[in-house]
PDB file of C-alpha atoms (C1' of nucleotides) in Angstrom:
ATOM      1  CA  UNK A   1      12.828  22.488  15.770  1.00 86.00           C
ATOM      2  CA  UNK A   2       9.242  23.647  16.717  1.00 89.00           C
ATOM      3  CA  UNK A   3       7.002  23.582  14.109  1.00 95.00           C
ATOM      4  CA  UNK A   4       4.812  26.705  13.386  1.00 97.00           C
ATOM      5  CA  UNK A   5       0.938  26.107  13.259  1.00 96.00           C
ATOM      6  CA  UNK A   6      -0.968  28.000   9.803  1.00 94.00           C
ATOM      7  CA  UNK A   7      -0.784  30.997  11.603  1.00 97.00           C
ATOM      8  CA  UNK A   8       2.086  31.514  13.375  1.00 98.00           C
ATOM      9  CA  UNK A   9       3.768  31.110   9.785  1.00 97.00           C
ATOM     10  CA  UNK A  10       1.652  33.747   8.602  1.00 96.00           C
ATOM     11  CA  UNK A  11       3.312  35.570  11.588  1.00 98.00           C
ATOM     12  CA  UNK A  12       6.680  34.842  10.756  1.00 98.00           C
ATOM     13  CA  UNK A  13       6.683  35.705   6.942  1.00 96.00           C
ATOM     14  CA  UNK A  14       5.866  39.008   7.509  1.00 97.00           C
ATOM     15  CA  UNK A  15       8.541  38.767  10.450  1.00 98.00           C
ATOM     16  CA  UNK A  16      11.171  37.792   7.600  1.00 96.00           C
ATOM     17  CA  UNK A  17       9.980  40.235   4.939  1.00 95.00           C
ATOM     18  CA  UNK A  18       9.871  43.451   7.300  1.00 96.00           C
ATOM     19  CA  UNK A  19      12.093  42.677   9.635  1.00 97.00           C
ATOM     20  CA  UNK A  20      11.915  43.083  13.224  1.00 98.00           C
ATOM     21  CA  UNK A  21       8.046  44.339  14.041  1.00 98.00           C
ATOM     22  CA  UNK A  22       5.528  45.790  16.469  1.00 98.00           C
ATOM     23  CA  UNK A  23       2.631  43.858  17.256  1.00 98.00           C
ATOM     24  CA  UNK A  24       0.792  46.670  15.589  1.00 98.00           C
ATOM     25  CA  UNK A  25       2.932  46.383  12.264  1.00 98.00           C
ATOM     26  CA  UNK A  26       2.135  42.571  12.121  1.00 98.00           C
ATOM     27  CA  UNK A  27      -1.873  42.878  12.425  1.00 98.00           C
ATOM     28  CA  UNK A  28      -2.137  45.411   9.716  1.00 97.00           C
ATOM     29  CA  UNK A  29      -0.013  43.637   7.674  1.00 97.00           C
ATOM     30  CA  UNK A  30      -2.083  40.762   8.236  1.00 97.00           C
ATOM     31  CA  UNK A  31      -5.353  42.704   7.871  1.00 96.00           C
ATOM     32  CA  UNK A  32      -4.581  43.451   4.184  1.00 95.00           C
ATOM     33  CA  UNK A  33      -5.406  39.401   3.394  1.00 92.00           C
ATOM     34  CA  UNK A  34      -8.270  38.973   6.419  1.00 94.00           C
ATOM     35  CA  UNK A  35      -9.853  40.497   9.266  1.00 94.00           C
ATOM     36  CA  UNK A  36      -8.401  40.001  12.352  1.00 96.00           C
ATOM     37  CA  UNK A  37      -8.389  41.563  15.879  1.00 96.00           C
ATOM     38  CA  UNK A  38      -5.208  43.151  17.411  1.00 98.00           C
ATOM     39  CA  UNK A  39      -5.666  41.022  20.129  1.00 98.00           C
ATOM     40  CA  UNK A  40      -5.678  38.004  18.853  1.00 98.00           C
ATOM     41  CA  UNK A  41      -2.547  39.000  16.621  1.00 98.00           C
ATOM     42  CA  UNK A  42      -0.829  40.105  20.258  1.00 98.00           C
ATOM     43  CA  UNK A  43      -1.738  36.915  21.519  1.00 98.00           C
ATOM     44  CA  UNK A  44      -0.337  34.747  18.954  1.00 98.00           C
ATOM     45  CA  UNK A  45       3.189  36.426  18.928  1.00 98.00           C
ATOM     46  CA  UNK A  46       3.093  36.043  22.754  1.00 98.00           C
ATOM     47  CA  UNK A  47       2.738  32.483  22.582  1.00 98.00           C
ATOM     48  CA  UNK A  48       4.995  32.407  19.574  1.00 98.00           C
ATOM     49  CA  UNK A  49       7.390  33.835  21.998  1.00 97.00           C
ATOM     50  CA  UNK A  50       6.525  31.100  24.857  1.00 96.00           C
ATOM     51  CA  UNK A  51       7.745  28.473  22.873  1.00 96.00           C
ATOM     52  CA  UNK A  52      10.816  29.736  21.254  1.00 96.00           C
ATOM     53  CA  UNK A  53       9.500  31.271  17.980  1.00 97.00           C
ATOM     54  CA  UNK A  54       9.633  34.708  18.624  1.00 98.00           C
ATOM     55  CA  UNK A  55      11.969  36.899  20.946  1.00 98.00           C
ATOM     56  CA  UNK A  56      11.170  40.695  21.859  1.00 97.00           C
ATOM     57  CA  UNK A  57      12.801  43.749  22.914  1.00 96.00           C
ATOM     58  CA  UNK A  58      11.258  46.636  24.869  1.00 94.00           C
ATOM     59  CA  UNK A  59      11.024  50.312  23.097  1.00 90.00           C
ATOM     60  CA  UNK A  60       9.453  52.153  25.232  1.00 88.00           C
ATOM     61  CA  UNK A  61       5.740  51.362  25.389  1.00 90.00           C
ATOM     62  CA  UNK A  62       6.287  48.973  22.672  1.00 95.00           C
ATOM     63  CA  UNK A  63       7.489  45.561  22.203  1.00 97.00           C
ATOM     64  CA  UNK A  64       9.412  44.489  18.864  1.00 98.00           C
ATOM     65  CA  UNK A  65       9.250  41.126  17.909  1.00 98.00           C
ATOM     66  CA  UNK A  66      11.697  39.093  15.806  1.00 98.00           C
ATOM     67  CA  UNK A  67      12.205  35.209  14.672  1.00 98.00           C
ATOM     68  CA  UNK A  68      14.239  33.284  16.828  1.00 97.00           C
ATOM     69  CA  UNK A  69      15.482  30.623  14.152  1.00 96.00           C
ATOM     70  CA  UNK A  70      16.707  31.773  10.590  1.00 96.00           C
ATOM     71  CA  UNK A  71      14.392  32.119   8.010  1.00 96.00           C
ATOM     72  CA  UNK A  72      16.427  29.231   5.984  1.00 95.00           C
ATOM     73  CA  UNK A  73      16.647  27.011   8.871  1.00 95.00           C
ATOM     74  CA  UNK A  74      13.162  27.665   9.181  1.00 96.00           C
ATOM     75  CA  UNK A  75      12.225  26.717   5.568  1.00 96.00           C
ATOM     76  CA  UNK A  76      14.257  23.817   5.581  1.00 95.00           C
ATOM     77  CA  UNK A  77      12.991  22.347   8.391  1.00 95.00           C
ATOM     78  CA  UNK A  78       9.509  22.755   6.969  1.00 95.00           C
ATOM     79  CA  UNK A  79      10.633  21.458   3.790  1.00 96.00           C
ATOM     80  CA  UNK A  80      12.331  18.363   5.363  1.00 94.00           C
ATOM     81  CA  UNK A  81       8.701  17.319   7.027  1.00 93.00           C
ATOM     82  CA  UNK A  82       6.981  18.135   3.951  1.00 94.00           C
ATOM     83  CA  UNK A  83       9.085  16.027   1.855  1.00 94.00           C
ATOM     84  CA  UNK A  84       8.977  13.044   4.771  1.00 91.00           C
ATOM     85  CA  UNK A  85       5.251  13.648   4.654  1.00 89.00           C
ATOM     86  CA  UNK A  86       3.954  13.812   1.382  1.00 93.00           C
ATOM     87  CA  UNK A  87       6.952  12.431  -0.811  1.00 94.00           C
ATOM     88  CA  UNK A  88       8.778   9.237   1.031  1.00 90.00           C
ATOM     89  CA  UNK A  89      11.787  11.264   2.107  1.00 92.00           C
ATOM     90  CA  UNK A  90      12.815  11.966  -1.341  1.00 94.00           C
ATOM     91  CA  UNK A  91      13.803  15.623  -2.386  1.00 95.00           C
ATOM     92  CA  UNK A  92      13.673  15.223  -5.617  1.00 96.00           C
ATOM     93  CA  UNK A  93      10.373  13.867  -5.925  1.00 95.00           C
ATOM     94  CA  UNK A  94       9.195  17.036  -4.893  1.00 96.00           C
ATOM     95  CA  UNK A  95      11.576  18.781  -6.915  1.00 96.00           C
ATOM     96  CA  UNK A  96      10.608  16.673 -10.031  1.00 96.00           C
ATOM     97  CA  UNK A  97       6.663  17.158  -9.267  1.00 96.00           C
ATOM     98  CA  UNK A  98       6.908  20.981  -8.666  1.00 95.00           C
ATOM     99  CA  UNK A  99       8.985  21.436 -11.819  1.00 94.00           C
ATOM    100  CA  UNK A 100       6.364  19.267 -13.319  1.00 92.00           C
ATOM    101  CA  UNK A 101       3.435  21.059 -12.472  1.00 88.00           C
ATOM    102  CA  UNK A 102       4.583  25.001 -12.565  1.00 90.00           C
ATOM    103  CA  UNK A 103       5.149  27.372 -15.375  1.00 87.00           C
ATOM    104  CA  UNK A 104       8.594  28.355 -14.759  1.00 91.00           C
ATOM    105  CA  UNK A 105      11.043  31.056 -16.967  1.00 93.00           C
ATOM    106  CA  UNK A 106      13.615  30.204 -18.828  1.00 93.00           C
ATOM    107  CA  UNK A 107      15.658  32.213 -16.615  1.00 94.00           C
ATOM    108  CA  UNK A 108      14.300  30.362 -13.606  1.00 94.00           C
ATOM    109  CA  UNK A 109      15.120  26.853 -15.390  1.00 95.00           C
ATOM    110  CA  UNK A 110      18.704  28.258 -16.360  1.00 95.00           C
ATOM    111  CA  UNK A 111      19.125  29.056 -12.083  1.00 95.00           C
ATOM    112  CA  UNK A 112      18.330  25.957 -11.509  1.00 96.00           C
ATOM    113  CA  UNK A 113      20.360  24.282 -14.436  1.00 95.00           C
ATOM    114  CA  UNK A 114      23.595  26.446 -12.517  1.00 95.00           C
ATOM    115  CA  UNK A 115      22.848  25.083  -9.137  1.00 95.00           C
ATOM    116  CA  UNK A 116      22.699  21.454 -10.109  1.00 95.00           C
ATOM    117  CA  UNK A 117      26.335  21.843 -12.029  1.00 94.00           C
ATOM    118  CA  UNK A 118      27.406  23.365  -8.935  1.00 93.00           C
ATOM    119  CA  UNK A 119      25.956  20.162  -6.864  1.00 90.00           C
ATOM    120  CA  UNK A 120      27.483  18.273  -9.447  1.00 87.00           C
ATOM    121  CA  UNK A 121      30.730  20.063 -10.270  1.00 79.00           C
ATOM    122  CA  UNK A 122      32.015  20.345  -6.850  1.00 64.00           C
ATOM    123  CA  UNK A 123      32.970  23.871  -7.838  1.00 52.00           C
ATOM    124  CA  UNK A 124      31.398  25.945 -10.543  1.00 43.00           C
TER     125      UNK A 124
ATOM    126  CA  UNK B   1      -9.942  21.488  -3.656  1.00 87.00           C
ATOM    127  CA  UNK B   2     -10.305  20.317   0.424  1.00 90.00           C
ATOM    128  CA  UNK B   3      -7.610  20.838   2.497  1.00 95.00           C
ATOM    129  CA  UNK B   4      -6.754  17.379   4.513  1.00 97.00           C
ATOM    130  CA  UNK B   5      -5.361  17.585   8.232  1.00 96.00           C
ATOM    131  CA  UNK B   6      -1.978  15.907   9.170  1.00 94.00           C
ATOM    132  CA  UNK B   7      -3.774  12.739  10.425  1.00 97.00           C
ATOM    133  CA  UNK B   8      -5.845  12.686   6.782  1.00 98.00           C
ATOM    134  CA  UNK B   9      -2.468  12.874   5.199  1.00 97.00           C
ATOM    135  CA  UNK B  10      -1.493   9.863   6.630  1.00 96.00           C
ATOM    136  CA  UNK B  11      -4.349   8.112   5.823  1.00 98.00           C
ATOM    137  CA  UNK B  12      -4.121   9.166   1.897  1.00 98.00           C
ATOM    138  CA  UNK B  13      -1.000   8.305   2.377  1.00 96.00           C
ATOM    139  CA  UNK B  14      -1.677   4.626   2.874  1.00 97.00           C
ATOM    140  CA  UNK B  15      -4.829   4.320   0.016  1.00 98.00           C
ATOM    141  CA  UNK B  16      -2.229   5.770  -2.098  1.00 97.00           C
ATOM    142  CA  UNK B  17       0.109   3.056  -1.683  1.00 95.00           C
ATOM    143  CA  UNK B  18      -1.913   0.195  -0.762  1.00 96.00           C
ATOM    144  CA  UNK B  19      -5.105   0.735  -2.308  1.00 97.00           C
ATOM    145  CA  UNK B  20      -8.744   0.763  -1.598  1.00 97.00           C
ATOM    146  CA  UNK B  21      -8.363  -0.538   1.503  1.00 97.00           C
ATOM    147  CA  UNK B  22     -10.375  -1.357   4.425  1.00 98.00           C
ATOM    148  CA  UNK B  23     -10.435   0.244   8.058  1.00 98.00           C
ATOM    149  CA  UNK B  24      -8.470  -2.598   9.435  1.00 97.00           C
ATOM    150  CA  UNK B  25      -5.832  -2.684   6.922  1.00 97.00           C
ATOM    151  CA  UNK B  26      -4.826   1.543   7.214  1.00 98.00           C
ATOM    152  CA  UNK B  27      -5.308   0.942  10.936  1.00 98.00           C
ATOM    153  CA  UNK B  28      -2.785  -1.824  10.779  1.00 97.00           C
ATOM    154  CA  UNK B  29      -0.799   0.051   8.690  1.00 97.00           C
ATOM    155  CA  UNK B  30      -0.351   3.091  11.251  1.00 97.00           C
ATOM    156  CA  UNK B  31      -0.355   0.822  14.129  1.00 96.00           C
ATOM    157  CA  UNK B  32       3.130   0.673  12.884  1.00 95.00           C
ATOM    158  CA  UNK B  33       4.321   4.285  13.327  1.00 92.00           C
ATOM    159  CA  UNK B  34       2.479   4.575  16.555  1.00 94.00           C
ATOM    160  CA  UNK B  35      -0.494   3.619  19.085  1.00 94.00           C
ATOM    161  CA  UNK B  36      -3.659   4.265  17.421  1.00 96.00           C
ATOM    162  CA  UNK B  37      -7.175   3.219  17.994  1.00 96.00           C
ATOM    163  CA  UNK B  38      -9.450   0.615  15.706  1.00 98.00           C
ATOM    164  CA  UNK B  39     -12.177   3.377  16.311  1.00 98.00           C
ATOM    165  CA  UNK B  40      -9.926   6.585  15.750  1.00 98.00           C
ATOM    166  CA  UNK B  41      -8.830   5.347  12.485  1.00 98.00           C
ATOM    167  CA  UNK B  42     -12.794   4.585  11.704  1.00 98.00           C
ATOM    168  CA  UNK B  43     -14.385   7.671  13.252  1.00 98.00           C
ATOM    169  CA  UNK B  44     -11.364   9.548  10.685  1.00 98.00           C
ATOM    170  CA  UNK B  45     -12.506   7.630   7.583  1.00 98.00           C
ATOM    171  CA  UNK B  46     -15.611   8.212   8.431  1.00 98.00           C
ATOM    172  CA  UNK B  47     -15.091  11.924   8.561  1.00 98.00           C
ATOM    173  CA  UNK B  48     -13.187  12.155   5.444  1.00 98.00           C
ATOM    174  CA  UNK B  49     -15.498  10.865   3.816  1.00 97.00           C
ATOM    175  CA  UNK B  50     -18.746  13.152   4.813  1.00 96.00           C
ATOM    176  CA  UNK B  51     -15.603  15.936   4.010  1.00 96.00           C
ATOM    177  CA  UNK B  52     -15.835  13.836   0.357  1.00 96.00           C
ATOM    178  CA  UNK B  53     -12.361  12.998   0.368  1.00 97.00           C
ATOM    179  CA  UNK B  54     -12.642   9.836   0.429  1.00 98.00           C
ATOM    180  CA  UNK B  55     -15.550   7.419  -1.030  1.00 97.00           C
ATOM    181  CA  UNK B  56     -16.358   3.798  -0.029  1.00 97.00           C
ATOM    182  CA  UNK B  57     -18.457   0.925  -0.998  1.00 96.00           C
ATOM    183  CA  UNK B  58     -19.766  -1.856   0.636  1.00 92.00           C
ATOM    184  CA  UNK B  59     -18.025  -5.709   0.426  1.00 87.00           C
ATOM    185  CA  UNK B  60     -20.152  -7.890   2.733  1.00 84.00           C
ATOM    186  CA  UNK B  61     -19.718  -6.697   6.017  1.00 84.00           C
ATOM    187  CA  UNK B  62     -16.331  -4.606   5.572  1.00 93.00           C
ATOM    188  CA  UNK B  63     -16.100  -0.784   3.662  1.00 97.00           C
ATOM    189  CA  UNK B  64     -14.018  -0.701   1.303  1.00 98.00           C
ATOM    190  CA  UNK B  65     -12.065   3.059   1.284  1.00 98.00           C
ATOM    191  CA  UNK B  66     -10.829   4.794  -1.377  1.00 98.00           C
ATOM    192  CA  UNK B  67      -9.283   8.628  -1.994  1.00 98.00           C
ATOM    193  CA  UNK B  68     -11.612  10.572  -4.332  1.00 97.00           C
ATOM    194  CA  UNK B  69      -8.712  12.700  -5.660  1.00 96.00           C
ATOM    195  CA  UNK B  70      -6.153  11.871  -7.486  1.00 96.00           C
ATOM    196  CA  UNK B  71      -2.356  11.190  -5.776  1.00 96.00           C
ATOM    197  CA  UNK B  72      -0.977  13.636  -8.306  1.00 95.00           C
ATOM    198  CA  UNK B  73      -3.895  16.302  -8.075  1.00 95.00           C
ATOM    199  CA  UNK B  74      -3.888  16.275  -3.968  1.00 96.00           C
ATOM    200  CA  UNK B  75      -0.229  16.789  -4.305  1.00 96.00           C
ATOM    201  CA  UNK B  76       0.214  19.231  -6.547  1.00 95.00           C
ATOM    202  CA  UNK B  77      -2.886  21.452  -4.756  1.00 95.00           C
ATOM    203  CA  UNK B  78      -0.500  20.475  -1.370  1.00 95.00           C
ATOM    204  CA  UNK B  79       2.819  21.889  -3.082  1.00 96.00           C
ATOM    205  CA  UNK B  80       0.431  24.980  -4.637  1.00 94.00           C
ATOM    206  CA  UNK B  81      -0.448  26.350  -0.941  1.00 93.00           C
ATOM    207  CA  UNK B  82       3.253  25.304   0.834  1.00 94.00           C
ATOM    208  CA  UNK B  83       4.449  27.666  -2.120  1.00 94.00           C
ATOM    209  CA  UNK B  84       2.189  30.146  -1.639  1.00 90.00           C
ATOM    210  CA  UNK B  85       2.453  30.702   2.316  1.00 89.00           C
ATOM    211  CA  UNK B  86       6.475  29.919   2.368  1.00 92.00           C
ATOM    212  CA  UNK B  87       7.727  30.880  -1.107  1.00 93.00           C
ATOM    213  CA  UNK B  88       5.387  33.542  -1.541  1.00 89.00           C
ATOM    214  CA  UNK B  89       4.567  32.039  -4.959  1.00 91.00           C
ATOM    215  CA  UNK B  90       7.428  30.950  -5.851  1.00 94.00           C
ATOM    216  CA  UNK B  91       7.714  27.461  -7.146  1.00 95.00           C
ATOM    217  CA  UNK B  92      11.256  27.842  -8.293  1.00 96.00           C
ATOM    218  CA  UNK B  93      12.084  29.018  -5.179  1.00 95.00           C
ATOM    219  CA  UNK B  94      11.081  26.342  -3.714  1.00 96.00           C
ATOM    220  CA  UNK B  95      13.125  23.563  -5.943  1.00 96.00           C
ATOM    221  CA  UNK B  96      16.446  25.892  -5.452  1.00 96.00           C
ATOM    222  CA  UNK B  97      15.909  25.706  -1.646  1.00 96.00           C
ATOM    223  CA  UNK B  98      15.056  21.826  -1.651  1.00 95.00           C
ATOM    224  CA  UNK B  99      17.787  21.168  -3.860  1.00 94.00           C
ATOM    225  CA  UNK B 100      20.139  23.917  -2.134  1.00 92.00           C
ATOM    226  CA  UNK B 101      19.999  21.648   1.214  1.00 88.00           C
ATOM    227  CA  UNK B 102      19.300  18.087   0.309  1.00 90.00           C
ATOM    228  CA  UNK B 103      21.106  14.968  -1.290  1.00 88.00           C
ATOM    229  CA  UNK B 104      20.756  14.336  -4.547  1.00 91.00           C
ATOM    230  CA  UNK B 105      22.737  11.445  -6.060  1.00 93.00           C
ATOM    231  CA  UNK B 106      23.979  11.974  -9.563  1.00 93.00           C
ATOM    232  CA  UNK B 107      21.346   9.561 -11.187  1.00 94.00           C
ATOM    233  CA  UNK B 108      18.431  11.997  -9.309  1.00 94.00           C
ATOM    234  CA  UNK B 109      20.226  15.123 -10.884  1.00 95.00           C
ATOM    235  CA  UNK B 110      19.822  13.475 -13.916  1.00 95.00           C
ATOM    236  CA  UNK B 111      16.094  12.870 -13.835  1.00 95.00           C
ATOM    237  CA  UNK B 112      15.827  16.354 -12.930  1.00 96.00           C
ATOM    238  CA  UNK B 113      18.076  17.724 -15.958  1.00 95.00           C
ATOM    239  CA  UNK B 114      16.136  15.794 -18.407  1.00 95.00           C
ATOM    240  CA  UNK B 115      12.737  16.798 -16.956  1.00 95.00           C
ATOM    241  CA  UNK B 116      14.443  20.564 -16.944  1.00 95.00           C
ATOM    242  CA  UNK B 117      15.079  19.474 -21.234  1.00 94.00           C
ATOM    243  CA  UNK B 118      11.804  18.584 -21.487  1.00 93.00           C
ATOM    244  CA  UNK B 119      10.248  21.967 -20.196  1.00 90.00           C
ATOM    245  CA  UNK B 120      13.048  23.695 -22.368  1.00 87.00           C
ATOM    246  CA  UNK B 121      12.502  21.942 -25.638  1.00 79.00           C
ATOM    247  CA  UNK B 122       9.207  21.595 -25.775  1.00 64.00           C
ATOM    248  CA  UNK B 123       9.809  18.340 -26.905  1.00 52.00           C
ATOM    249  CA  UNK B 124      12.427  15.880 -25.331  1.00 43.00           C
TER     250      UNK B 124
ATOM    251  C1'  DT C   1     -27.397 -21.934  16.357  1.00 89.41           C
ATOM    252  C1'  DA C   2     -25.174 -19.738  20.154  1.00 89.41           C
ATOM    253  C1'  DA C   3     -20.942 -17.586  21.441  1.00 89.41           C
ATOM    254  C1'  DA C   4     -17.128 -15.052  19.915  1.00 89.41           C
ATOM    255  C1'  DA C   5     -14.971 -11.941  16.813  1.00 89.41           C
ATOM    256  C1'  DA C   6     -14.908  -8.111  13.746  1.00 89.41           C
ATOM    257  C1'  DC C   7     -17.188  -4.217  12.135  1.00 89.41           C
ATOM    258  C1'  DT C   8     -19.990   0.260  12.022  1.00 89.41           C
ATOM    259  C1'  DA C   9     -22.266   4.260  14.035  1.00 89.41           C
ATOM    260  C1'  DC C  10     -22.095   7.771  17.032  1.00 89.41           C
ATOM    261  C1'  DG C  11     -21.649  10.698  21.031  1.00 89.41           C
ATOM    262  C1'  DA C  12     -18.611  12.757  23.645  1.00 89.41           C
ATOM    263  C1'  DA C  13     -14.064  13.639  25.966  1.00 89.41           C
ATOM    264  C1'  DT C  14      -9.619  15.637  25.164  1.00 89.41           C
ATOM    265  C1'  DA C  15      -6.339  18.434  22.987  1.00 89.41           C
ATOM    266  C1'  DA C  16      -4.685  21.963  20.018  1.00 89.41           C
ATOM    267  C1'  DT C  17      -5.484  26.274  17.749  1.00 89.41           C
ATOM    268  C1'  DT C  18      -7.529  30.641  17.103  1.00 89.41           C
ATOM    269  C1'  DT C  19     -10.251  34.358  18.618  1.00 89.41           C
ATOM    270  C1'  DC C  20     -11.437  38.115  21.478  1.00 89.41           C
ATOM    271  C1'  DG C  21     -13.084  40.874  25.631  1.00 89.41           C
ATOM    272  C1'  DT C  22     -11.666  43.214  29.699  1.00 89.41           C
ATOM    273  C1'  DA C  23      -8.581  45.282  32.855  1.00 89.41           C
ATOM    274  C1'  DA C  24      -4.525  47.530  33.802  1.00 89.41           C
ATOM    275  C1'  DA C  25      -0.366  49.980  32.386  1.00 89.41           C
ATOM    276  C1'  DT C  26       2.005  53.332  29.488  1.00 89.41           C
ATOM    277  C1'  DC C  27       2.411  57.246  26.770  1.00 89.41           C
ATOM    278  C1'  DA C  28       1.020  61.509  24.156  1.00 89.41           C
ATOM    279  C1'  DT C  29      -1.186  65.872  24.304  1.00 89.41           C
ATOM    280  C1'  DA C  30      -4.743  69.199  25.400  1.00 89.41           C
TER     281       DA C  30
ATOM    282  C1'  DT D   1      -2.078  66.771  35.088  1.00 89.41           C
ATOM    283  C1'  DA D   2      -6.136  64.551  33.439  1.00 89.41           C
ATOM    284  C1'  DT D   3      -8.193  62.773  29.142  1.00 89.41           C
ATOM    285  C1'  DG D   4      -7.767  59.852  25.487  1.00 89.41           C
ATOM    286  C1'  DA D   5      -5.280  56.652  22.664  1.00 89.41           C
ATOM    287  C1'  DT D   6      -2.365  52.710  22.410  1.00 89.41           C
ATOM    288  C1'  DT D   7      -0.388  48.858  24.346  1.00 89.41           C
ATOM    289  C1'  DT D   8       0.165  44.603  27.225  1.00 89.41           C
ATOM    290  C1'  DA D   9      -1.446  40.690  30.074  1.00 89.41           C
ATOM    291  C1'  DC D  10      -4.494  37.258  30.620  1.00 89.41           C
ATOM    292  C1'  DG D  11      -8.521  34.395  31.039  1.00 89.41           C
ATOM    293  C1'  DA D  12     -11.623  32.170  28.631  1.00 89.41           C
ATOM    294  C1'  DA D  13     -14.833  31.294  24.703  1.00 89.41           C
ATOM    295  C1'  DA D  14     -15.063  29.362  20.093  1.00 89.41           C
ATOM    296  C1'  DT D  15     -13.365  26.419  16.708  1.00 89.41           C
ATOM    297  C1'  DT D  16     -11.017  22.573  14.807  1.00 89.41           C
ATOM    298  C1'  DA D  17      -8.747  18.207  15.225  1.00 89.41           C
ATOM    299  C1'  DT D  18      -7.966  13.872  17.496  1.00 89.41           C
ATOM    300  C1'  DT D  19      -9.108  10.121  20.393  1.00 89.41           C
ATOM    301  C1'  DC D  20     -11.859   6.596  22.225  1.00 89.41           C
ATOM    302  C1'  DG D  21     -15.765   4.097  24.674  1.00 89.41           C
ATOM    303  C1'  DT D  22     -20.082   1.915  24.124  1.00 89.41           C
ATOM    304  C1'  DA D  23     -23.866  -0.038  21.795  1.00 89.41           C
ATOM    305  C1'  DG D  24     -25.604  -2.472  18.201  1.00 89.41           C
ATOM    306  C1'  DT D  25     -24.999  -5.261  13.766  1.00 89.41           C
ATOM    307  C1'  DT D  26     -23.021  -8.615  10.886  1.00 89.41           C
ATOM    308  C1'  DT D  27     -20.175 -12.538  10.111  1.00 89.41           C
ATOM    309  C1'  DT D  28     -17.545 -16.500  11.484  1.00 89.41           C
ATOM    310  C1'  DT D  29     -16.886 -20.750  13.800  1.00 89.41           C
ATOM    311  C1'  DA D  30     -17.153 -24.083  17.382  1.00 89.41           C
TER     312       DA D  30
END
DNA sequence: TAAAAACTACGAATAATTTCGTAAATCATA
DNA sequence: TATGATTTACGAAATTATTCGTAGTTTTTA
């Protein structure tokens, strides 16, 4: 799986949170955090669509642009060379670190207290 | 706090394990994963350290290398910003979707439950 | 102590990423 | 239908990251 550079990921979250976009949609969603030409978002997506990221339809004058890959496939992948990266391989390193360092709910501990029975469980 | 580059990474990596170490040793030590230059490791370690994440001090003719920040501290910052562009803040997010999609063995789910009593209790 | 070996400094080439200007095409509307 | 607004294509500049060669210094050792 291709791996997104900073921006292209910037690209693609707003991809996954709107939904299929115009180029136009993308760069002023993007301008709300930092300037940045239309041109240079345009760009971007066309190369994101070079190498796989991105595929497009035609409407009218307009392209609209949407994620090749699933947005979980996506995350996982990126989570995968994160955790090869920084933490050995091991998943729960990172779990165990990003537990340890983040305020978290109670409700948010009791999700994740219900996913590990189910992991451990079998069934629920 | 800076942010280091994939090929800083690697080098951190290696202090972390290993030490304050010299040029030669982290060179040796990639020269394992793949073909990389004496110099290109030095020019690197040289740059990370006029970036100031890394420091050094002399032993007779060698440098001796060492990460300025803390293992914990650089990770934590790392898993701060790979929450904030991917799980849009999330940090629980994140541990549902690394534990979602990874093995665990039944000894790691148990780390992870007793760190989750910990953050419930207040006290273990 | 002279030659070889290992090290540092540093400039610069290469590569990857991001940025944007310009030209041409498309569409809306006056 | 022609003027203006919006869009696309594309080349190339600017920026950032990576790689390495060469020169000069220090240390080892024959």
């Amino acid at each position: 799986m291709i791996k997104p550079t900073e921006s292209e990921l910037e690209i693609l979250g707003i991809l996954w949170s709107k939904g299929p976009s115009t180029v136009r949609v993308v760069n002023d969603e993007l301008s709300l955090k930092r300037r940045v030409g239309y041109t240079t978002t345009l760009k971007l997506m066309q190369i994101m669509t070079e190498k796989g990221l991105l595929r497009r339809k035609k409407d009218s004058r307009n392209h609209i642009y949407f994620p090749v890959a699933k947005e979980d496939d996506t995350k996982n992948a990126m989570i995968q060379r994160f955790i090869d990266t920084i933490f050995d391989g091991s998943a729960t390193r990172l779990v165990m670190q990003a537990l340890g360092n983040h305020e978290t709910t109670p409700e948010e501990l009791e999700k994740i207290k219900e996913l590990i029975r189910e992991k451990e469980g079998g069934e629920k």
